[in-house]
């Protein structure tokens, strides 16, 4: 089930959402556009786009590894997967960056629902309440690796 927020977000809704996020132990800042997660040692984000985003989501779901996912509106599919364990995953982070993923860590801000962006509202693809956990970054790295390996194998077979 997808959690969406109306295009007009009240101050009470923002306060309730900020309190919910704070109860999860997340550092949240209120910006002109809404709420942002401030990444730290406990929670970071990995953004994947386009076809890769869909394949990563399918891999995670098939392997029961799904965690909170923020969908960012726009012409191209954009998803930010919230993750843990980035402090001990330098190789996984390097592989993700090499595959084209954007890594949000060390104080970077991630827009959280309800947040107003130029193209619309960020929404939860998988809300924190629906997710059984916040997965380690190596799970997202494995999903990206599986998706890119699968894509390369398809290209090789087709030739």
Short mmCIF file of N, CA and C in Angstrom, two decimals:
data_model
loop_
_atom_site.label_atom_id
_atom_site.label_comp_id
_atom_site.label_asym_id
_atom_site.label_seq_id
_atom_site.Cartn_x
_atom_site.Cartn_y
_atom_site.Cartn_z
N UNK A 1 0.84 -1.17 0.00
CA UNK A 1 0.00 0.00 0.00
C UNK A 1 0.88 1.24 0.00
N UNK A 2 0.61 2.17 -0.86
CA UNK A 2 1.39 3.39 -0.99
C UNK A 2 0.76 4.47 -0.13
N UNK A 3 1.59 5.16 0.65
CA UNK A 3 1.12 6.26 1.46
C UNK A 3 1.42 7.54 0.71
N UNK A 4 0.38 8.31 0.40
CA UNK A 4 0.58 9.58 -0.29
C UNK A 4 0.08 10.70 0.60
N UNK A 5 0.54 11.87 0.32
CA UNK A 5 0.13 13.03 1.08
C UNK A 5 -0.46 14.04 0.12
N UNK A 6 -1.43 14.80 0.56
CA UNK A 6 -2.03 15.80 -0.32
C UNK A 6 -1.03 16.85 -0.71
N UNK A 7 -1.33 17.56 -1.80
CA UNK A 7 -0.40 18.59 -2.27
C UNK A 7 -0.34 19.78 -1.33
N UNK A 8 -1.34 19.96 -0.51
CA UNK A 8 -1.33 21.02 0.49
C UNK A 8 -1.20 20.37 1.86
N UNK A 9 -0.05 20.56 2.49
CA UNK A 9 0.23 19.91 3.77
C UNK A 9 0.08 20.92 4.89
N UNK A 10 -0.73 20.58 5.89
CA UNK A 10 -0.95 21.49 7.00
C UNK A 10 0.21 21.42 7.98
N UNK A 11 0.32 22.44 8.79
CA UNK A 11 1.36 22.48 9.82
C UNK A 11 1.17 21.33 10.81
N UNK A 12 -0.08 20.98 11.10
CA UNK A 12 -0.34 19.87 12.03
C UNK A 12 0.15 18.55 11.44
N UNK A 13 -0.08 18.35 10.12
CA UNK A 13 0.40 17.13 9.46
C UNK A 13 1.93 17.06 9.50
N UNK A 14 2.57 18.20 9.26
CA UNK A 14 4.04 18.24 9.30
C UNK A 14 4.54 17.92 10.70
N UNK A 15 3.91 18.48 11.71
CA UNK A 15 4.32 18.23 13.09
C UNK A 15 4.14 16.76 13.45
N UNK A 16 3.02 16.18 13.07
CA UNK A 16 2.76 14.77 13.37
C UNK A 16 3.78 13.88 12.66
N UNK A 17 4.07 14.18 11.40
CA UNK A 17 5.06 13.40 10.66
C UNK A 17 6.44 13.55 11.30
N UNK A 18 6.81 14.76 11.67
CA UNK A 18 8.12 15.00 12.29
C UNK A 18 8.24 14.22 13.61
N UNK A 19 7.17 14.18 14.38
CA UNK A 19 7.19 13.43 15.63
C UNK A 19 7.32 11.93 15.38
N UNK A 20 6.63 11.42 14.36
CA UNK A 20 6.73 10.01 14.01
C UNK A 20 8.16 9.66 13.62
N UNK A 21 8.76 10.48 12.79
CA UNK A 21 10.14 10.24 12.36
C UNK A 21 11.10 10.31 13.54
N UNK A 22 10.90 11.29 14.42
CA UNK A 22 11.77 11.43 15.60
C UNK A 22 11.66 10.21 16.51
N UNK A 23 10.46 9.63 16.64
CA UNK A 23 10.28 8.44 17.46
C UNK A 23 11.04 7.25 16.89
N UNK A 24 11.34 7.28 15.61
CA UNK A 24 12.12 6.22 14.98
C UNK A 24 13.62 6.43 15.19
N UNK A 25 13.97 7.56 15.81
CA UNK A 25 15.37 7.87 16.06
C UNK A 25 16.03 8.62 14.92
N UNK A 26 15.22 9.13 13.99
CA UNK A 26 15.76 9.85 12.85
C UNK A 26 15.90 11.33 13.18
N UNK A 27 16.96 11.94 12.68
CA UNK A 27 17.14 13.38 12.81
C UNK A 27 16.43 14.03 11.63
N UNK A 28 15.48 14.91 11.92
CA UNK A 28 14.65 15.53 10.89
C UNK A 28 14.75 17.04 11.01
N UNK A 29 14.83 17.70 9.86
CA UNK A 29 14.83 19.17 9.83
C UNK A 29 13.66 19.63 8.98
N UNK A 30 13.05 20.74 9.39
CA UNK A 30 11.97 21.32 8.61
C UNK A 30 12.59 22.35 7.66
N UNK A 31 12.29 22.21 6.37
CA UNK A 31 12.79 23.14 5.36
C UNK A 31 11.60 23.89 4.76
N UNK A 32 11.88 24.80 3.85
CA UNK A 32 10.80 25.54 3.18
C UNK A 32 9.88 24.60 2.40
N UNK A 33 10.41 23.48 1.93
CA UNK A 33 9.62 22.53 1.15
C UNK A 33 9.00 21.42 1.98
N UNK A 34 9.35 21.31 3.22
CA UNK A 34 8.81 20.25 4.07
C UNK A 34 9.88 19.67 4.97
N UNK A 35 9.78 18.39 5.23
CA UNK A 35 10.70 17.71 6.13
C UNK A 35 11.83 17.03 5.38
N UNK A 36 13.00 17.03 5.99
CA UNK A 36 14.16 16.32 5.44
C UNK A 36 14.80 15.46 6.52
N UNK A 37 15.15 14.24 6.14
CA UNK A 37 15.93 13.36 7.00
C UNK A 37 17.38 13.82 6.89
N UNK A 38 18.02 14.01 8.01
CA UNK A 38 19.44 14.35 8.04
C UNK A 38 20.18 13.04 8.28
N UNK A 39 20.94 12.60 7.28
CA UNK A 39 21.61 11.30 7.37
C UNK A 39 22.71 11.34 8.42
N UNK A 40 22.93 10.16 9.02
CA UNK A 40 23.95 10.04 10.05
C UNK A 40 24.46 8.61 10.06
N UNK A 41 25.14 8.22 11.11
CA UNK A 41 25.71 6.88 11.20
C UNK A 41 24.63 5.80 11.27
N UNK A 42 23.41 6.16 11.67
CA UNK A 42 22.34 5.18 11.83
C UNK A 42 21.47 5.00 10.60
N UNK A 43 21.24 6.05 9.84
CA UNK A 43 20.36 5.95 8.67
C UNK A 43 20.88 6.85 7.55
N UNK A 44 20.95 6.26 6.36
CA UNK A 44 21.40 6.96 5.16
C UNK A 44 20.45 6.61 4.03
N UNK A 45 20.74 7.07 2.84
CA UNK A 45 19.87 6.80 1.70
C UNK A 45 20.64 6.47 0.45
N UNK A 46 20.05 5.60 -0.37
CA UNK A 46 20.62 5.23 -1.67
C UNK A 46 19.54 5.51 -2.70
N UNK A 47 19.83 6.39 -3.66
CA UNK A 47 18.89 6.72 -4.71
C UNK A 47 19.23 5.97 -5.99
N UNK A 48 18.23 5.30 -6.54
CA UNK A 48 18.36 4.63 -7.83
C UNK A 48 17.27 5.18 -8.73
N UNK A 49 17.54 5.17 -10.03
CA UNK A 49 16.61 5.79 -10.97
C UNK A 49 16.30 4.86 -12.14
N UNK A 50 15.26 5.24 -12.85
CA UNK A 50 14.91 4.56 -14.09
C UNK A 50 14.59 3.09 -13.93
N UNK A 51 14.97 2.32 -14.92
CA UNK A 51 14.72 0.88 -14.94
C UNK A 51 15.40 0.18 -13.77
N UNK A 52 16.58 0.67 -13.40
CA UNK A 52 17.31 0.07 -12.28
C UNK A 52 16.48 0.13 -10.99
N UNK A 53 15.76 1.22 -10.79
CA UNK A 53 14.94 1.37 -9.59
C UNK A 53 13.89 0.26 -9.50
N UNK A 54 13.24 -0.04 -10.60
CA UNK A 54 12.24 -1.10 -10.61
C UNK A 54 12.84 -2.46 -10.35
N UNK A 55 14.01 -2.73 -10.94
CA UNK A 55 14.66 -4.03 -10.74
C UNK A 55 15.16 -4.19 -9.31
N UNK A 56 15.67 -3.12 -8.74
CA UNK A 56 16.12 -3.16 -7.34
C UNK A 56 14.93 -3.45 -6.43
N UNK A 57 13.82 -2.77 -6.66
CA UNK A 57 12.63 -2.98 -5.81
C UNK A 57 12.15 -4.42 -5.91
N UNK A 58 12.12 -4.99 -7.13
CA UNK A 58 11.68 -6.38 -7.31
C UNK A 58 12.61 -7.35 -6.59
N UNK A 59 13.93 -7.14 -6.69
CA UNK A 59 14.90 -8.00 -6.03
C UNK A 59 14.70 -7.98 -4.52
N UNK A 60 14.57 -6.79 -3.97
CA UNK A 60 14.40 -6.66 -2.52
C UNK A 60 13.12 -7.34 -2.06
N UNK A 61 12.04 -7.13 -2.79
CA UNK A 61 10.76 -7.74 -2.42
C UNK A 61 10.85 -9.27 -2.50
N UNK A 62 11.45 -9.79 -3.57
CA UNK A 62 11.55 -11.24 -3.77
C UNK A 62 12.39 -11.90 -2.68
N UNK A 63 13.35 -11.18 -2.14
CA UNK A 63 14.24 -11.73 -1.13
C UNK A 63 13.90 -11.26 0.29
N UNK A 64 12.72 -10.67 0.46
CA UNK A 64 12.24 -10.21 1.76
C UNK A 64 13.23 -9.26 2.43
N UNK A 65 13.78 -8.35 1.63
CA UNK A 65 14.78 -7.40 2.14
C UNK A 65 14.28 -5.95 2.10
N UNK A 66 13.03 -5.74 1.72
CA UNK A 66 12.52 -4.38 1.54
C UNK A 66 12.52 -3.60 2.84
N UNK A 67 12.86 -2.34 2.70
CA UNK A 67 12.80 -1.39 3.80
C UNK A 67 12.07 -0.16 3.32
N UNK A 68 12.12 0.93 4.07
CA UNK A 68 11.45 2.15 3.65
C UNK A 68 12.00 2.68 2.32
N UNK A 69 11.07 3.06 1.43
CA UNK A 69 11.44 3.58 0.11
C UNK A 69 10.63 4.85 -0.15
N UNK A 70 11.34 5.92 -0.49
CA UNK A 70 10.70 7.19 -0.83
C UNK A 70 10.69 7.31 -2.34
N UNK A 71 9.52 7.59 -2.90
CA UNK A 71 9.39 7.82 -4.33
C UNK A 71 9.40 9.32 -4.57
N UNK A 72 10.29 9.76 -5.47
CA UNK A 72 10.41 11.18 -5.80
C UNK A 72 9.75 11.40 -7.15
N UNK A 73 8.82 12.35 -7.24
CA UNK A 73 8.11 12.57 -8.50
C UNK A 73 9.03 13.16 -9.57
N UNK A 74 8.69 12.92 -10.80
CA UNK A 74 9.44 13.47 -11.92
C UNK A 74 9.24 12.63 -13.16
N UNK A 75 9.89 13.04 -14.25
CA UNK A 75 9.75 12.34 -15.53
C UNK A 75 10.33 10.93 -15.46
N UNK A 76 11.43 10.76 -14.72
CA UNK A 76 12.07 9.46 -14.58
C UNK A 76 11.80 8.91 -13.18
N UNK A 77 11.62 7.60 -13.09
CA UNK A 77 11.41 6.96 -11.79
C UNK A 77 12.62 7.21 -10.91
N UNK A 78 12.38 7.67 -9.68
CA UNK A 78 13.44 7.91 -8.70
C UNK A 78 12.97 7.37 -7.36
N UNK A 79 13.82 6.54 -6.76
CA UNK A 79 13.51 5.99 -5.45
C UNK A 79 14.72 6.12 -4.55
N UNK A 80 14.45 6.47 -3.30
CA UNK A 80 15.49 6.54 -2.29
C UNK A 80 15.20 5.46 -1.26
N UNK A 81 16.11 4.51 -1.14
CA UNK A 81 16.00 3.43 -0.16
C UNK A 81 16.75 3.85 1.10
N UNK A 82 16.07 3.84 2.24
CA UNK A 82 16.74 4.15 3.49
C UNK A 82 17.50 2.91 3.94
N UNK A 83 18.73 3.11 4.41
CA UNK A 83 19.62 2.01 4.76
C UNK A 83 20.38 2.31 6.04
N UNK A 84 20.99 1.26 6.59
CA UNK A 84 21.89 1.37 7.73
C UNK A 84 23.25 0.79 7.32
N UNK A 85 24.20 0.90 8.21
CA UNK A 85 25.48 0.21 8.05
C UNK A 85 26.45 0.79 7.03
N UNK A 86 26.34 2.07 6.71
CA UNK A 86 27.24 2.63 5.70
C UNK A 86 28.67 2.79 6.22
N UNK A 87 28.85 2.87 7.54
CA UNK A 87 30.19 3.09 8.10
C UNK A 87 31.14 1.94 7.80
N UNK A 88 30.60 0.73 7.64
CA UNK A 88 31.44 -0.45 7.43
C UNK A 88 31.24 -1.05 6.04
N UNK A 89 30.85 -0.22 5.08
CA UNK A 89 30.50 -0.76 3.76
C UNK A 89 31.12 0.05 2.63
N UNK A 90 32.38 0.40 2.76
CA UNK A 90 33.03 1.24 1.75
C UNK A 90 33.00 0.60 0.36
N UNK A 91 33.21 -0.71 0.28
CA UNK A 91 33.20 -1.38 -1.03
C UNK A 91 31.79 -1.37 -1.63
N UNK A 92 30.79 -1.59 -0.82
CA UNK A 92 29.40 -1.57 -1.31
C UNK A 92 29.04 -0.17 -1.80
N UNK A 93 29.44 0.86 -1.07
CA UNK A 93 29.15 2.24 -1.48
C UNK A 93 29.87 2.58 -2.78
N UNK A 94 31.11 2.14 -2.92
CA UNK A 94 31.84 2.38 -4.16
C UNK A 94 31.15 1.70 -5.35
N UNK A 95 30.70 0.47 -5.14
CA UNK A 95 30.01 -0.26 -6.21
C UNK A 95 28.69 0.42 -6.58
N UNK A 96 27.98 0.92 -5.59
CA UNK A 96 26.72 1.62 -5.85
C UNK A 96 26.97 2.89 -6.66
N UNK A 97 27.96 3.66 -6.27
CA UNK A 97 28.29 4.88 -7.01
C UNK A 97 28.70 4.56 -8.45
N UNK A 98 29.49 3.50 -8.60
CA UNK A 98 29.94 3.09 -9.94
C UNK A 98 28.75 2.68 -10.82
N UNK A 99 27.72 2.12 -10.21
CA UNK A 99 26.52 1.70 -10.94
C UNK A 99 25.57 2.87 -11.22
N UNK A 100 25.90 4.06 -10.72
CA UNK A 100 25.09 5.24 -10.99
C UNK A 100 24.16 5.65 -9.87
N UNK A 101 24.21 4.97 -8.73
CA UNK A 101 23.37 5.33 -7.59
C UNK A 101 23.93 6.57 -6.91
N UNK A 102 23.04 7.34 -6.30
CA UNK A 102 23.43 8.48 -5.49
C UNK A 102 23.38 8.06 -4.03
N UNK A 103 24.44 8.36 -3.29
CA UNK A 103 24.54 7.97 -1.89
C UNK A 103 24.35 9.23 -1.03
N UNK A 104 23.40 9.17 -0.11
CA UNK A 104 23.15 10.26 0.83
C UNK A 104 23.64 9.81 2.20
N UNK A 105 24.70 10.45 2.68
CA UNK A 105 25.26 10.09 3.97
C UNK A 105 25.96 11.31 4.57
N UNK A 106 26.43 11.17 5.79
CA UNK A 106 27.23 12.20 6.46
C UNK A 106 26.56 13.58 6.50
N UNK A 107 25.29 13.61 6.90
CA UNK A 107 24.60 14.89 7.06
C UNK A 107 23.83 15.37 5.85
N UNK A 108 23.81 14.61 4.78
CA UNK A 108 23.02 15.00 3.60
C UNK A 108 21.54 14.94 3.95
N UNK A 109 20.76 15.79 3.33
CA UNK A 109 19.31 15.80 3.56
C UNK A 109 18.57 15.00 2.51
N UNK A 110 17.55 14.27 2.96
CA UNK A 110 16.68 13.49 2.08
C UNK A 110 15.26 13.96 2.32
N UNK A 111 14.53 14.37 1.26
CA UNK A 111 13.15 14.82 1.47
C UNK A 111 12.27 13.67 1.96
N UNK A 112 11.52 13.93 3.02
CA UNK A 112 10.62 12.93 3.59
C UNK A 112 9.16 13.35 3.36
N UNK A 113 8.28 12.39 3.11
CA UNK A 113 6.86 12.74 3.04
C UNK A 113 6.38 13.25 4.39
N UNK A 114 5.57 14.26 4.46
CA UNK A 114 5.07 15.06 3.35
C UNK A 114 6.05 16.17 2.99
N UNK A 115 6.56 16.15 1.78
CA UNK A 115 7.48 17.17 1.29
C UNK A 115 7.02 17.63 -0.08
N UNK A 116 6.98 18.92 -0.28
CA UNK A 116 6.59 19.49 -1.56
C UNK A 116 7.83 19.70 -2.42
N UNK A 117 7.88 19.05 -3.57
CA UNK A 117 8.96 19.22 -4.52
C UNK A 117 8.40 19.92 -5.76
N UNK A 118 9.26 20.42 -6.61
CA UNK A 118 8.80 21.18 -7.76
C UNK A 118 7.84 20.40 -8.65
N UNK A 119 8.01 19.08 -8.76
CA UNK A 119 7.16 18.28 -9.64
C UNK A 119 6.00 17.62 -8.89
N UNK A 120 5.87 17.84 -7.60
CA UNK A 120 4.80 17.20 -6.83
C UNK A 120 5.28 16.84 -5.45
N UNK A 121 4.63 15.86 -4.85
CA UNK A 121 4.94 15.47 -3.48
C UNK A 121 5.69 14.16 -3.43
N UNK A 122 6.73 14.13 -2.60
CA UNK A 122 7.40 12.86 -2.32
C UNK A 122 6.40 11.99 -1.58
N UNK A 123 6.45 10.68 -1.82
CA UNK A 123 5.54 9.77 -1.13
C UNK A 123 6.29 8.50 -0.77
N UNK A 124 5.72 7.74 0.14
CA UNK A 124 6.31 6.48 0.54
C UNK A 124 5.90 5.40 -0.45
N UNK A 125 6.85 4.73 -1.08
CA UNK A 125 6.59 3.52 -1.85
C UNK A 125 6.43 2.36 -0.89
N UNK A 126 7.27 2.34 0.13
CA UNK A 126 7.15 1.43 1.27
C UNK A 126 7.35 2.31 2.50
N UNK A 127 6.32 2.46 3.29
CA UNK A 127 6.41 3.36 4.45
C UNK A 127 7.20 2.69 5.58
N UNK A 128 7.74 3.49 6.49
CA UNK A 128 8.44 2.90 7.63
C UNK A 128 7.56 1.96 8.45
N UNK A 129 6.26 2.25 8.52
CA UNK A 129 5.35 1.39 9.27
C UNK A 129 5.14 0.05 8.57
N UNK A 130 5.23 0.03 7.25
CA UNK A 130 5.05 -1.21 6.48
C UNK A 130 6.32 -2.05 6.45
N UNK A 131 7.46 -1.40 6.54
CA UNK A 131 8.75 -2.10 6.45
C UNK A 131 9.05 -2.82 7.75
N UNK A 132 9.61 -4.00 7.64
CA UNK A 132 9.96 -4.73 8.86
C UNK A 132 11.28 -4.26 9.45
N UNK A 133 12.05 -3.50 8.67
CA UNK A 133 13.35 -3.03 9.12
C UNK A 133 13.87 -1.96 8.18
N UNK A 134 14.99 -1.37 8.55
CA UNK A 134 15.78 -0.54 7.64
C UNK A 134 16.97 -1.41 7.27
N UNK A 135 17.05 -1.84 6.01
CA UNK A 135 18.07 -2.83 5.64
C UNK A 135 19.48 -2.24 5.61
N UNK A 136 20.47 -3.10 5.70
CA UNK A 136 21.85 -2.63 5.56
C UNK A 136 22.12 -2.25 4.10
N UNK A 137 23.05 -1.35 3.91
CA UNK A 137 23.38 -0.89 2.56
C UNK A 137 23.84 -2.03 1.67
N UNK A 138 24.42 -3.08 2.24
CA UNK A 138 24.87 -4.20 1.41
C UNK A 138 23.70 -4.92 0.74
N UNK A 139 22.50 -4.84 1.31
CA UNK A 139 21.33 -5.45 0.66
C UNK A 139 20.98 -4.68 -0.61
N UNK A 140 21.04 -3.37 -0.55
CA UNK A 140 20.76 -2.55 -1.75
C UNK A 140 21.87 -2.77 -2.78
N UNK A 141 23.10 -2.87 -2.31
CA UNK A 141 24.23 -3.12 -3.21
C UNK A 141 24.05 -4.46 -3.93
N UNK A 142 23.61 -5.48 -3.21
CA UNK A 142 23.36 -6.79 -3.82
C UNK A 142 22.25 -6.70 -4.86
N UNK A 143 21.22 -5.93 -4.56
CA UNK A 143 20.11 -5.76 -5.51
C UNK A 143 20.58 -5.05 -6.78
N UNK A 144 21.40 -4.02 -6.62
CA UNK A 144 21.93 -3.31 -7.79
C UNK A 144 22.84 -4.23 -8.59
N UNK A 145 23.69 -4.97 -7.90
CA UNK A 145 24.60 -5.91 -8.58
C UNK A 145 23.80 -6.96 -9.36
N UNK A 146 22.76 -7.51 -8.74
CA UNK A 146 21.93 -8.51 -9.41
C UNK A 146 21.23 -7.91 -10.62
N UNK A 147 20.74 -6.69 -10.49
CA UNK A 147 20.03 -6.04 -11.60
C UNK A 147 20.98 -5.74 -12.76
N UNK A 148 22.17 -5.23 -12.44
CA UNK A 148 23.11 -4.89 -13.52
C UNK A 148 23.70 -6.14 -14.14
N UNK A 149 23.93 -7.19 -13.36
CA UNK A 149 24.44 -8.46 -13.90
C UNK A 149 23.38 -9.10 -14.79
N UNK A 150 22.13 -9.06 -14.35
CA UNK A 150 21.03 -9.62 -15.13
C UNK A 150 20.89 -8.89 -16.45
N UNK A 151 21.00 -7.55 -16.41
CA UNK A 151 20.89 -6.73 -17.62
C UNK A 151 22.04 -7.04 -18.57
N UNK A 152 23.25 -7.17 -18.05
CA UNK A 152 24.41 -7.51 -18.90
C UNK A 152 24.27 -8.90 -19.50
N UNK A 153 23.75 -9.85 -18.73
CA UNK A 153 23.57 -11.21 -19.24
C UNK A 153 22.54 -11.23 -20.37
N UNK A 154 21.48 -10.45 -20.23
CA UNK A 154 20.47 -10.37 -21.29
C UNK A 154 21.08 -9.82 -22.57
N UNK A 155 21.94 -8.82 -22.42
CA UNK A 155 22.57 -8.24 -23.60
C UNK A 155 23.51 -9.22 -24.25
N UNK A 156 24.24 -9.99 -23.45
CA UNK A 156 25.16 -10.98 -23.97
C UNK A 156 24.42 -12.08 -24.72
N UNK A 157 23.33 -12.57 -24.16
CA UNK A 157 22.56 -13.64 -24.79
C UNK A 157 21.94 -13.16 -26.09
N UNK A 158 21.50 -11.93 -26.14
CA UNK A 158 20.84 -11.41 -27.33
C UNK A 158 21.80 -11.24 -28.50
N UNK A 159 23.08 -11.15 -28.25
CA UNK A 159 24.04 -10.88 -29.32
C UNK A 159 24.34 -12.08 -30.13
#
